[in-house]
N, CA, C and O atoms as a MOPAC input file, in Angstrom:
PM7 MOZYME 1SCF
protein

 N     -0.39800 1   -10.13900 1     5.24700 1
 C      1.00200 1   -10.22700 1     5.60300 1
 C      1.89300 1    -9.71400 1     4.46700 1
 O      2.96400 1    -9.15900 1     4.71300 1
 N      1.44900 1    -9.90200 1     3.23900 1
 C      2.23600 1    -9.45100 1     2.09200 1
 C      2.48500 1    -7.94400 1     2.16800 1
 O      3.55600 1    -7.47900 1     1.78000 1
 N      1.53000 1    -7.19000 1     2.65400 1
 C      1.63500 1    -5.74200 1     2.66800 1
 C      2.59700 1    -5.21300 1     3.72100 1
 O      2.95100 1    -4.03500 1     3.68500 1
 N      3.02500 1    -6.04500 1     4.65200 1
 C      3.96800 1    -5.58600 1     5.66400 1
 C      5.26600 1    -5.08900 1     5.04500 1
 O      5.92500 1    -4.21700 1     5.61100 1
 N      5.64000 1    -5.62600 1     3.90100 1
 C      6.87100 1    -5.18300 1     3.24000 1
 C      6.68400 1    -3.84900 1     2.53000 1
 O      7.66000 1    -3.26500 1     2.05900 1
 N      5.45600 1    -3.35800 1     2.44300 1
 C      5.16700 1    -2.11100 1     1.73900 1
 C      4.94900 1    -0.94900 1     2.69200 1
 O      4.47700 1     0.10600 1     2.26800 1
 N      5.27400 1    -1.11000 1     3.95500 1
 C      5.08900 1    -0.06200 1     4.94300 1
 C      6.35100 1     0.79500 1     5.01400 1
 O      7.43200 1     0.27300 1     5.28800 1
 N      6.23100 1     2.11500 1     4.76700 1
 C      7.42400 1     2.96800 1     4.77700 1
 C      8.14600 1     2.98600 1     6.11500 1
 O      9.34000 1     3.28600 1     6.15600 1
 N      7.46800 1     2.67900 1     7.19800 1
 C      8.12700 1     2.67100 1     8.50800 1
 C      9.20800 1     1.59600 1     8.58900 1
 O     10.11700 1     1.70500 1     9.41200 1
 N      9.12900 1     0.56200 1     7.75500 1
 C     10.15300 1    -0.48100 1     7.78600 1
 C     11.49800 1     0.05800 1     7.32400 1
 O     12.54100 1    -0.50600 1     7.65600 1
 N     11.48200 1     1.14000 1     6.56300 1
 C     12.73000 1     1.74700 1     6.10500 1
 C     13.50800 1     2.31700 1     7.28500 1
 O     14.73800 1     2.36700 1     7.25200 1
 N     12.80800 1     2.74300 1     8.31700 1
 C     13.46300 1     3.31800 1     9.48200 1
 C     14.23900 1     2.28300 1    10.28200 1
 O     15.11100 1     2.63800 1    11.07600 1
 N     13.93100 1     1.00600 1    10.08200 1
 C     14.69200 1    -0.05800 1    10.72800 1
 C     14.39700 1    -0.23800 1    12.19300 1
 O     15.29000 1    -0.61600 1    12.95200 1
 N     13.18600 1     0.01600 1    12.61700 1
 C     12.83500 1    -0.16100 1    14.02200 1
 C     12.76400 1    -1.64800 1    14.35600 1
 O     11.97500 1    -2.38700 1    13.76700 1
 N     13.58400 1    -2.07600 1    15.29100 1
 C     13.56900 1    -3.46100 1    15.74200 1
 C     14.47200 1    -4.35800 1    14.91900 1
 O     14.76900 1    -4.06800 1    13.76000 1
 N     14.90500 1    -5.44900 1    15.52900 1
 C     15.79700 1    -6.37500 1    14.82600 1
 C     15.03100 1    -7.26800 1    13.84500 1
 O     13.83400 1    -7.51000 1    14.00400 1
 N     15.73900 1    -7.74200 1    12.84600 1
 C     15.16700 1    -8.68600 1    11.88200 1
 C     15.30800 1   -10.08800 1    12.44200 1
 O     16.20400 1   -10.36600 1    13.24000 1
 N     14.42300 1   -10.95800 1    12.02100 1
 C     14.48900 1   -12.35800 1    12.42400 1
 C     14.66300 1   -13.22000 1    11.18500 1
 O     14.60800 1   -12.72200 1    10.06100 1
 N     14.87200 1   -14.50800 1    11.39200 1
 C     15.03200 1   -15.42900 1    10.25600 1
 C     13.76800 1   -15.48600 1     9.40200 1
 O     13.84000 1   -15.80900 1     8.21700 1
 N     12.61300 1   -15.17500 1     9.98900 1
 C     11.36100 1   -15.24000 1     9.23300 1
 C     10.90800 1   -13.87100 1     8.72000 1
 O      9.82100 1   -13.75000 1     8.15500 1
 N     11.73100 1   -12.84600 1     8.91200 1
 C     11.38200 1   -11.51500 1     8.39900 1
 C     11.37300 1   -11.53300 1     6.87300 1
 O     12.27900 1   -12.09300 1     6.25700 1
 N     10.34900 1   -10.92000 1     6.25500 1
 C     10.31500 1   -10.89300 1     4.79000 1
 C     11.41100 1    -9.99400 1     4.22100 1
 O     11.85600 1    -9.04300 1     4.86300 1
 N     11.82600 1   -10.31500 1     3.02100 1
 C     12.84200 1    -9.52300 1     2.32400 1
 C     12.22200 1    -8.18000 1     1.91100 1
 O     11.12600 1    -8.13300 1     1.35300 1
 N     12.93400 1    -7.11300 1     2.19100 1
 C     12.45900 1    -5.76900 1     1.83600 1
 C     13.50800 1    -5.12400 1     0.94100 1
 O     14.54100 1    -4.65400 1     1.41900 1
 N     13.24100 1    -5.10400 1    -0.34200 1
 C     14.25600 1    -4.62300 1    -1.27200 1
 C     13.79800 1    -3.44400 1    -2.12100 1
 O     14.52700 1    -3.02500 1    -3.02000 1
 N     12.62200 1    -2.90100 1    -1.86700 1
 C     12.14100 1    -1.77300 1    -2.66100 1
 C     12.88700 1    -0.50100 1    -2.29800 1
 O     13.22000 1    -0.26900 1    -1.13600 1
 N     13.14200 1     0.31200 1    -3.30300 1
 C     13.68400 1     1.64900 1    -3.05900 1
 C     12.52500 1     2.57200 1    -2.70200 1
 O     11.35700 1     2.20200 1    -2.81700 1
 N     12.86600 1     3.76400 1    -2.27300 1
 C     11.82900 1     4.75000 1    -1.95600 1
 C     10.95700 1     5.02400 1    -3.18500 1
 O      9.73400 1     5.11500 1    -3.07200 1
 N     11.58000 1     5.15400 1    -4.34800 1
 C     10.84200 1     5.40100 1    -5.58900 1
 C      9.89000 1     4.25500 1    -5.89700 1
 O      8.72300 1     4.48400 1    -6.21400 1
 N     10.38000 1     3.02200 1    -5.80600 1
 C      9.53800 1     1.86300 1    -6.10000 1
 C      8.35300 1     1.76000 1    -5.13800 1
 O      7.24000 1     1.43500 1    -5.55000 1
 N      8.59600 1     2.03600 1    -3.87400 1
 C      7.52500 1     1.99700 1    -2.89200 1
 C      6.48600 1     3.07800 1    -3.17000 1
 O      5.28600 1     2.82300 1    -3.06200 1
 N      6.93100 1     4.28300 1    -3.52700 1
 C      5.98700 1     5.35200 1    -3.87000 1
 C      5.16400 1     4.98600 1    -5.09400 1
 O      3.95600 1     5.22100 1    -5.13000 1
 N      5.80800 1     4.42200 1    -6.07800 1
 C      5.10100 1     4.01400 1    -7.29800 1
 C      4.05400 1     2.94500 1    -6.98500 1
 O      2.92200 1     3.02000 1    -7.46200 1
 N      4.43600 1     1.95000 1    -6.18100 1
 C      3.51600 1     0.87700 1    -5.79000 1
 C      2.30500 1     1.45200 1    -5.04500 1
 O      1.16500 1     1.09800 1    -5.34500 1
 N      2.55400 1     2.33400 1    -4.07900 1
 C      1.46100 1     2.91100 1    -3.30900 1
 C      0.56600 1     3.79400 1    -4.17300 1
 O     -0.64700 1     3.83200 1    -3.96700 1
 N      1.15000 1     4.50200 1    -5.13400 1
 C      0.36000 1     5.31200 1    -6.06300 1
 C     -0.55600 1     4.42600 1    -6.89300 1
 O     -1.72200 1     4.76400 1    -7.09200 1
 N     -0.04800 1     3.29500 1    -7.38100 1
 C     -0.87600 1     2.35600 1    -8.13400 1
 C     -2.00600 1     1.80700 1    -7.26400 1
 O     -3.13100 1     1.65200 1    -7.73800 1
 N     -1.71200 1     1.51200 1    -5.99000 1
 C     -2.74300 1     1.02700 1    -5.06500 1
 C     -3.83900 1     2.07400 1    -4.89600 1
 O     -5.02400 1     1.73900 1    -4.88500 1
 N     -3.45100 1     3.32300 1    -4.76600 1
 C     -4.41200 1     4.40400 1    -4.61700 1
 C     -5.29400 1     4.52700 1    -5.86400 1
 O     -6.51100 1     4.68400 1    -5.75800 1
 N     -4.67500 1     4.45700 1    -7.03400 1
 C     -5.43300 1     4.55100 1    -8.28100 1
 C     -6.39400 1     3.38000 1    -8.42400 1
 O     -7.53400 1     3.56500 1    -8.84900 1
 N     -5.94900 1     2.17800 1    -8.07600 1
 C     -6.80600 1     1.00500 1    -8.18600 1
 C     -8.00200 1     1.12100 1    -7.23700 1
 O     -9.12400 1     0.78300 1    -7.61500 1
 N     -7.77300 1     1.59000 1    -6.02300 1
 C     -8.87000 1     1.77400 1    -5.06900 1
 C     -9.89000 1     2.77400 1    -5.60600 1
 O    -11.09800 1     2.55900 1    -5.49800 1
 N     -9.40500 1     3.84600 1    -6.17400 1
 C    -10.29000 1     4.85600 1    -6.73700 1
 C    -11.12100 1     4.28400 1    -7.88900 1
 O    -12.31800 1     4.55200 1    -7.98800 1
 N    -10.48900 1     3.50700 1    -8.74500 1
 C    -11.20700 1     2.89700 1    -9.87100 1
 C    -12.28400 1     1.92400 1    -9.39600 1
 O    -13.36500 1     1.86400 1    -9.98100 1
 N    -12.00000 1     1.17000 1    -8.35000 1
 C    -12.98800 1     0.22800 1    -7.82400 1
 C    -14.22000 1     0.98100 1    -7.33200 1
 O    -15.34600 1     0.56400 1    -7.60700 1
 N    -14.02700 1     2.07300 1    -6.61500 1
 C    -15.15300 1     2.88000 1    -6.15300 1
 C    -15.96000 1     3.45900 1    -7.29400 1
 O    -17.18900 1     3.48200 1    -7.24100 1
 N    -15.27100 1     3.93100 1    -8.33500 1
 C    -15.96600 1     4.50600 1    -9.48900 1
 C    -16.73500 1     3.43600 1   -10.26500 1
 O    -17.85000 1     3.68700 1   -10.72100 1
 N    -16.15400 1     2.25300 1   -10.41700 1
 C    -16.84000 1     1.16000 1   -11.11400 1
 C    -18.09700 1     0.74700 1   -10.35500 1
 O    -19.14000 1     0.50300 1   -10.96200 1
 N    -18.00100 1     0.67000 1    -9.03900 1
 C    -19.17200 1     0.31800 1    -8.23000 1
 C    -20.28200 1     1.34300 1    -8.43600 1
 O    -21.44600 1     0.97200 1    -8.58200 1
 N    -19.93300 1     2.62700 1    -8.45100 1
 C    -20.93600 1     3.67900 1    -8.64200 1
 C    -21.55300 1     3.60300 1   -10.03900 1
 O    -22.76500 1     3.75600 1   -10.19000 1
 N    -20.73400 1     3.37100 1   -11.04900 1
 C    -21.25500 1     3.26000 1   -12.41300 1
 C    -22.15700 1     2.03900 1   -12.59200 1
 O    -23.15000 1     2.09000 1   -13.31900 1
 N    -21.80800 1     0.96600 1   -11.93600 1
 C    -22.56400 1    -0.27800 1   -12.06500 1
 C    -23.99800 1    -0.11600 1   -11.57100 1
 O    -24.91000 1    -0.72500 1   -12.13000 1
 N    -24.21300 1     0.68200 1   -10.54700 1
 C    -25.55100 1     0.80200 1    -9.96800 1
 C    -26.19900 1     2.16000 1   -10.21800 1
 O    -27.16600 1     2.50800 1    -9.54100 1
 N    -25.69800 1     2.92100 1   -11.15800 1
 C    -26.21800 1     4.26600 1   -11.35900 1
 C    -27.70200 1     4.30200 1   -11.72400 1
 O    -28.36500 1     5.31000 1   -11.47700 1
 N    -28.23600 1     3.23400 1   -12.30100 1
 C    -29.65500 1     3.20900 1   -12.67900 1
 C    -30.50100 1     2.37000 1   -11.72800 1
 O    -31.67600 1     2.13500 1   -12.01200 1
 N    -29.94300 1     1.91000 1   -10.60800 1
 C    -30.68800 1     1.11600 1    -9.63100 1
 C    -31.48200 1     2.04000 1    -8.71600 1
 O    -31.05800 1     3.15600 1    -8.41500 1
 N    -32.63300 1     1.55700 1    -8.28200 1
 C    -33.43600 1     2.30400 1    -7.31900 1
 C    -33.50400 1     1.60400 1    -5.96700 1
 O    -34.19100 1     2.07000 1    -5.05900 1
 N    -32.80000 1     0.49800 1    -5.83200 1
 C    -32.81400 1    -0.28700 1    -4.59400 1
 C    -31.93900 1     0.38800 1    -3.53900 1
 O    -30.73600 1     0.55700 1    -3.73700 1
 N    -32.54600 1     0.76900 1    -2.42900 1
 C    -31.81400 1     1.50200 1    -1.40000 1
 C    -30.73000 1     0.65500 1    -0.73900 1
 O    -29.70300 1     1.18900 1    -0.32000 1
 N    -30.94400 1    -0.65600 1    -0.63900 1
 C    -29.93900 1    -1.53300 1    -0.03300 1
 C    -28.68900 1    -1.59100 1    -0.91900 1
 O    -27.56400 1    -1.51000 1    -0.42600 1
 N    -28.89600 1    -1.73100 1    -2.21000 1
 C    -27.77300 1    -1.78900 1    -3.15100 1
 C    -27.03300 1    -0.45600 1    -3.17100 1
 O    -25.80200 1    -0.42900 1    -3.16000 1
 N    -27.76400 1     0.63100 1    -3.20000 1
 C    -27.13700 1     1.95400 1    -3.21300 1
 C    -26.36100 1     2.20800 1    -1.91900 1
 O    -25.29700 1     2.82600 1    -1.93100 1
 N    -26.90700 1     1.72400 1    -0.81300 1
 C    -26.19200 1     1.84900 1     0.46100 1
 C    -24.89600 1     1.05700 1     0.46100 1
 O    -23.87800 1     1.51500 1     0.98000 1
 N    -24.93800 1    -0.14400 1    -0.13000 1
 C    -23.72700 1    -0.96800 1    -0.21800 1
 C    -22.66600 1    -0.28400 1    -1.07800 1
 O    -21.48000 1    -0.32300 1    -0.75100 1
 N    -23.08700 1     0.33600 1    -2.16500 1
 C    -22.13300 1     1.03600 1    -3.02800 1
 C    -21.54800 1     2.24400 1    -2.31200 1
 O    -20.36500 1     2.54800 1    -2.46700 1
 N    -22.36800 1     2.93100 1    -1.53200 1
 C    -21.83400 1     4.04700 1    -0.73100 1
 C    -20.74700 1     3.54700 1     0.22600 1
 O    -19.72500 1     4.20700 1     0.41400 1
 N    -20.97700 1     2.38000 1     0.82600 1
 C    -19.97400 1     1.80900 1     1.73400 1
 C    -18.70100 1     1.43200 1     0.97400 1
 O    -17.59600 1     1.62900 1     1.48000 1
 N    -18.85300 1     0.89300 1    -0.23600 1
 C    -17.68600 1     0.54800 1    -1.05500 1
 C    -16.90400 1     1.81700 1    -1.39900 1
 O    -15.67600 1     1.83600 1    -1.32000 1
 N    -17.61800 1     2.87200 1    -1.77900 1
 C    -16.93500 1     4.12300 1    -2.10300 1
 C    -16.22100 1     4.69800 1    -0.87900 1
 O    -15.11100 1     5.21600 1    -1.00300 1
 N    -16.83600 1     4.61700 1     0.29200 1
 C    -16.18700 1     5.09400 1     1.51600 1
 C    -14.93700 1     4.27700 1     1.81600 1
 O    -13.89700 1     4.82700 1     2.17900 1
 N    -15.04700 1     2.96100 1     1.66200 1
 C    -13.90600 1     2.08200 1     1.92700 1
 C    -12.75600 1     2.35900 1     0.97000 1
 O    -11.60700 1     2.47200 1     1.39800 1
 N    -13.05300 1     2.47000 1    -0.31700 1
 C    -11.98200 1     2.69700 1    -1.28800 1
 C    -11.36200 1     4.08200 1    -1.11300 1
 O    -10.15900 1     4.24700 1    -1.31800 1
 N    -12.16600 1     5.07800 1    -0.73700 1
 C    -11.61100 1     6.41200 1    -0.47300 1
 C    -10.68600 1     6.36900 1     0.74400 1
 O     -9.63800 1     7.01500 1     0.75600 1
 N    -11.07500 1     5.61500 1     1.75200 1
 C    -10.23800 1     5.47700 1     2.94000 1
 C     -8.92300 1     4.75800 1     2.61600 1
 O     -7.86000 1     5.16100 1     3.08900 1
 N     -8.99800 1     3.69200 1     1.80800 1
 C     -7.78900 1     2.97200 1     1.41000 1
 C     -6.86100 1     3.86800 1     0.60400 1
 O     -5.64500 1     3.84500 1     0.79400 1
 N     -7.43200 1     4.64800 1    -0.28700 1
 C     -6.63000 1     5.56700 1    -1.09600 1
 C     -5.96400 1     6.61800 1    -0.21300 1
 O     -4.80000 1     6.95900 1    -0.42200 1
 N     -6.69300 1     7.12900 1     0.76600 1
 C     -6.13800 1     8.12000 1     1.69200 1
 C     -4.97300 1     7.52900 1     2.49000 1
 O     -3.96000 1     8.19700 1     2.69700 1
 N     -5.11600 1     6.27600 1     2.93700 1
 C     -4.04300 1     5.62200 1     3.67800 1
 C     -2.80900 1     5.40700 1     2.80100 1
 O     -1.68000 1     5.55800 1     3.26900 1
 N     -3.02100 1     5.05500 1     1.53300 1
 C     -1.88800 1     4.90200 1     0.61800 1
 C     -1.16200 1     6.23200 1     0.46900 1
 O      0.06900 1     6.26100 1     0.45800 1
 N     -1.89600 1     7.32900 1     0.35500 1
 C     -1.26300 1     8.63200 1     0.20900 1
 C     -0.56000 1     9.07100 1     1.48400 1
 O      0.45400 1     9.76600 1     1.42500 1
 N     -1.09000 1     8.66900 1     2.63700 1
 C     -0.37900 1     8.95500 1     3.88600 1
 C      0.97500 1     8.25700 1     3.89400 1
 O      1.97600 1     8.83000 1     4.32500 1
 N      1.00000 1     7.01100 1     3.41300 1
 C      2.26700 1     6.27600 1     3.34900 1
 C      3.21000 1     6.90400 1     2.33700 1
 O      4.42100 1     6.93500 1     2.55500 1
 N      2.67400 1     7.40200 1     1.24200 1
 C      3.51300 1     8.08000 1     0.24900 1
 C      4.15000 1     9.32100 1     0.87100 1
 O      5.32800 1     9.59700 1     0.64200 1
 N      3.38000 1    10.06200 1     1.65100 1
 C      3.91800 1    11.26400 1     2.30100 1
 C      5.01100 1    10.89600 1     3.30700 1
 O      6.02300 1    11.59200 1     3.39700 1
 N      4.82200 1     9.82400 1     4.05600 1
 C      5.85800 1     9.35700 1     4.98600 1
 C      7.09500 1     8.95300 1     4.19500 1
 O      8.21800 1     9.30600 1     4.55500 1
 N      6.87800 1     8.21500 1     3.12200 1
 C      7.97500 1     7.72400 1     2.29300 1
 C      8.77400 1     8.87500 1     1.68800 1
 O      9.99400 1     8.77700 1     1.55600 1
 N      8.10700 1     9.95300 1     1.32300 1
 C      8.78800 1    11.09700 1     0.71700 1
 C      9.70900 1    11.82400 1     1.69800 1
 O     10.56500 1    12.60700 1     1.28800 1
 N      9.53100 1    11.56400 1     2.98600 1
 C     10.37600 1    12.19700 1     3.99300 1
 C     11.61900 1    11.36500 1     4.30900 1
 O     12.45800 1    11.78700 1     5.10400 1
 N     11.74300 1    10.20300 1     3.70100 1
 C     12.85800 1     9.29600 1     3.97300 1
 C     13.91100 1     9.37700 1     2.88400 1
 O     13.69600 1    10.00200 1     1.84500 1
 N     15.04700 1     8.74500 1     3.12400 1
 C     16.12500 1     8.76300 1     2.13300 1
 C     15.80800 1     7.85800 1     0.95500 1
 O     14.83900 1     7.10100 1     1.00300 1
 N     16.60300 1     7.92500 1    -0.09200 1
 C     16.35400 1     7.17800 1    -1.32000 1
 C     17.18000 1     5.90000 1    -1.40500 1
 O     17.47800 1     5.44100 1    -2.50700 1
 N     17.55000 1     5.32500 1    -0.29500 1
 C     18.32000 1     4.09400 1    -0.30800 1
 C     17.38200 1     2.89300 1    -0.28900 1
 O     16.25100 1     3.00600 1     0.18400 1
 N     17.83300 1     1.73500 1    -0.79800 1
 C     17.00200 1     0.53200 1    -0.71500 1
 C     16.70600 1     0.19200 1     0.73900 1
 O     17.53200 1     0.42400 1     1.62200 1
 N     15.53300 1    -0.35200 1     0.97700 1
 C     15.11000 1    -0.69900 1     2.32800 1
 C     16.11700 1    -1.63200 1     2.97900 1
 O     16.40100 1    -1.49100 1     4.16800 1
 N     16.66200 1    -2.58200 1     2.22900 1
 C     17.56200 1    -3.57100 1     2.81000 1
 C     18.82300 1    -2.93900 1     3.39000 1
 O     19.41000 1    -3.50800 1     4.31100 1
 N     19.26500 1    -1.77800 1     2.88700 1
 C     20.47700 1    -1.14900 1     3.40900 1
 C     20.19700 1    -0.27000 1     4.61100 1
 O     21.12300 1     0.11400 1     5.32600 1
 N     18.92800 1     0.05600 1     4.84500 1
 C     18.58200 1     0.93700 1     5.94100 1
 C     18.15100 1     0.17900 1     7.19100 1
 O     18.05500 1     0.77500 1     8.26400 1
 N     17.89600 1    -1.09400 1     7.08100 1
 C     17.42800 1    -1.87500 1     8.22300 1
 C     18.53900 1    -2.01400 1     9.25300 1
 O     19.70400 1    -2.19400 1     8.89700 1
 N     18.18000 1    -1.93200 1    10.52000 1
 C     19.12800 1    -2.13000 1    11.60200 1
 C     18.94500 1    -3.53500 1    12.15300 1
 O     17.96300 1    -4.21100 1    11.84500 1
 N     19.87000 1    -3.95700 1    12.94600 1
 C     19.73400 1    -5.25700 1    13.58800 1
 C     20.65000 1    -6.28200 1    12.96500 1
 O     21.33900 1    -5.99200 1    11.98600 1
 N     20.66600 1    -7.49700 1    13.53000 1
 C     21.56500 1    -8.52900 1    13.04600 1
 C     21.19300 1    -8.99200 1    11.65200 1
 O     20.04200 1    -8.88500 1    11.22900 1
 N     22.18300 1    -9.50600 1    10.94900 1
 C     21.93900 1   -10.06400 1     9.61300 1
 C     20.99900 1   -11.24200 1     9.74400 1
 O     20.93800 1   -11.88700 1    10.79000 1
 N     20.27500 1   -11.51600 1     8.69200 1
 C     19.33300 1   -12.62600 1     8.72000 1
 C     19.60200 1   -13.56300 1     7.56200 1
 O     20.33400 1   -13.22700 1     6.63100 1
 N     19.01200 1   -14.72400 1     7.62700 1
 C     19.13600 1   -15.68300 1     6.54900 1
 C     18.20200 1   -15.27300 1     5.43000 1
 O     17.01700 1   -15.05600 1     5.68200 1
 N     18.69000 1   -15.15700 1     4.19100 1
 C     17.82200 1   -14.75500 1     3.09200 1
 C     16.70000 1   -15.76000 1     2.90500 1
 O     16.90000 1   -16.96700 1     3.03900 1
 N     15.51200 1   -15.24500 1     2.59300 1
 C     14.35200 1   -16.09800 1     2.36100 1
 C     14.31100 1   -16.49100 1     0.89300 1
 O     14.94100 1   -15.85200 1     0.05000 1
 N     13.57200 1   -17.53900 1     0.59800 1
 C     13.40600 1   -17.99300 1    -0.77600 1
 C     12.69300 1   -16.92800 1    -1.57200 1
 O     11.92500 1   -16.15100 1    -1.00500 1
 N     12.92700 1   -16.86700 1    -2.89700 1
 C     12.27600 1   -15.89900 1    -3.77100 1
 C     10.77000 1   -16.04400 1    -3.64100 1
 O     10.24900 1   -17.15100 1    -3.50700 1
 N     10.07900 1   -14.91400 1    -3.68000 1
 C      8.62800 1   -14.91700 1    -3.61100 1
 C      8.09000 1   -15.05100 1    -2.21500 1
 O      6.87700 1   -15.16600 1    -2.04400 1
 N      8.94400 1   -15.04200 1    -1.19600 1
 C      8.47300 1   -15.21500 1     0.17700 1
 C      7.79000 1   -13.98100 1     0.72200 1
 O      7.03000 1   -14.07200 1     1.68700 1
 N      8.04300 1   -12.82800 1     0.12400 1
 C      7.37100 1   -11.63100 1     0.62800 1
 C      6.23800 1   -11.35800 1    -0.25900 1
 O      5.50600 1   -10.39200 1    -0.04500 1

């Protein structure tokens, strides 16, 4: 649920906000930076998994690492897709671009 606030589509303001909607205050730059860090972290996890088992001969372990590398590559690709979507949007804070009725502010740390 935490990641819902990191989706570039929320900047477009599709649908009304509710009292339980999380606060979205990232700018386009901040969101791109966050997604870039996510992509880098995913890549590092895949590389660490490969390095950890580089001297193993167990086919089950090697298969698991291949799956980890596939998963982290897929996560990194999805982060970059979001970065590309984000780069096509304006540079205003998400909170100013949302459409719909005003909502009650949530407590700090709620998103």
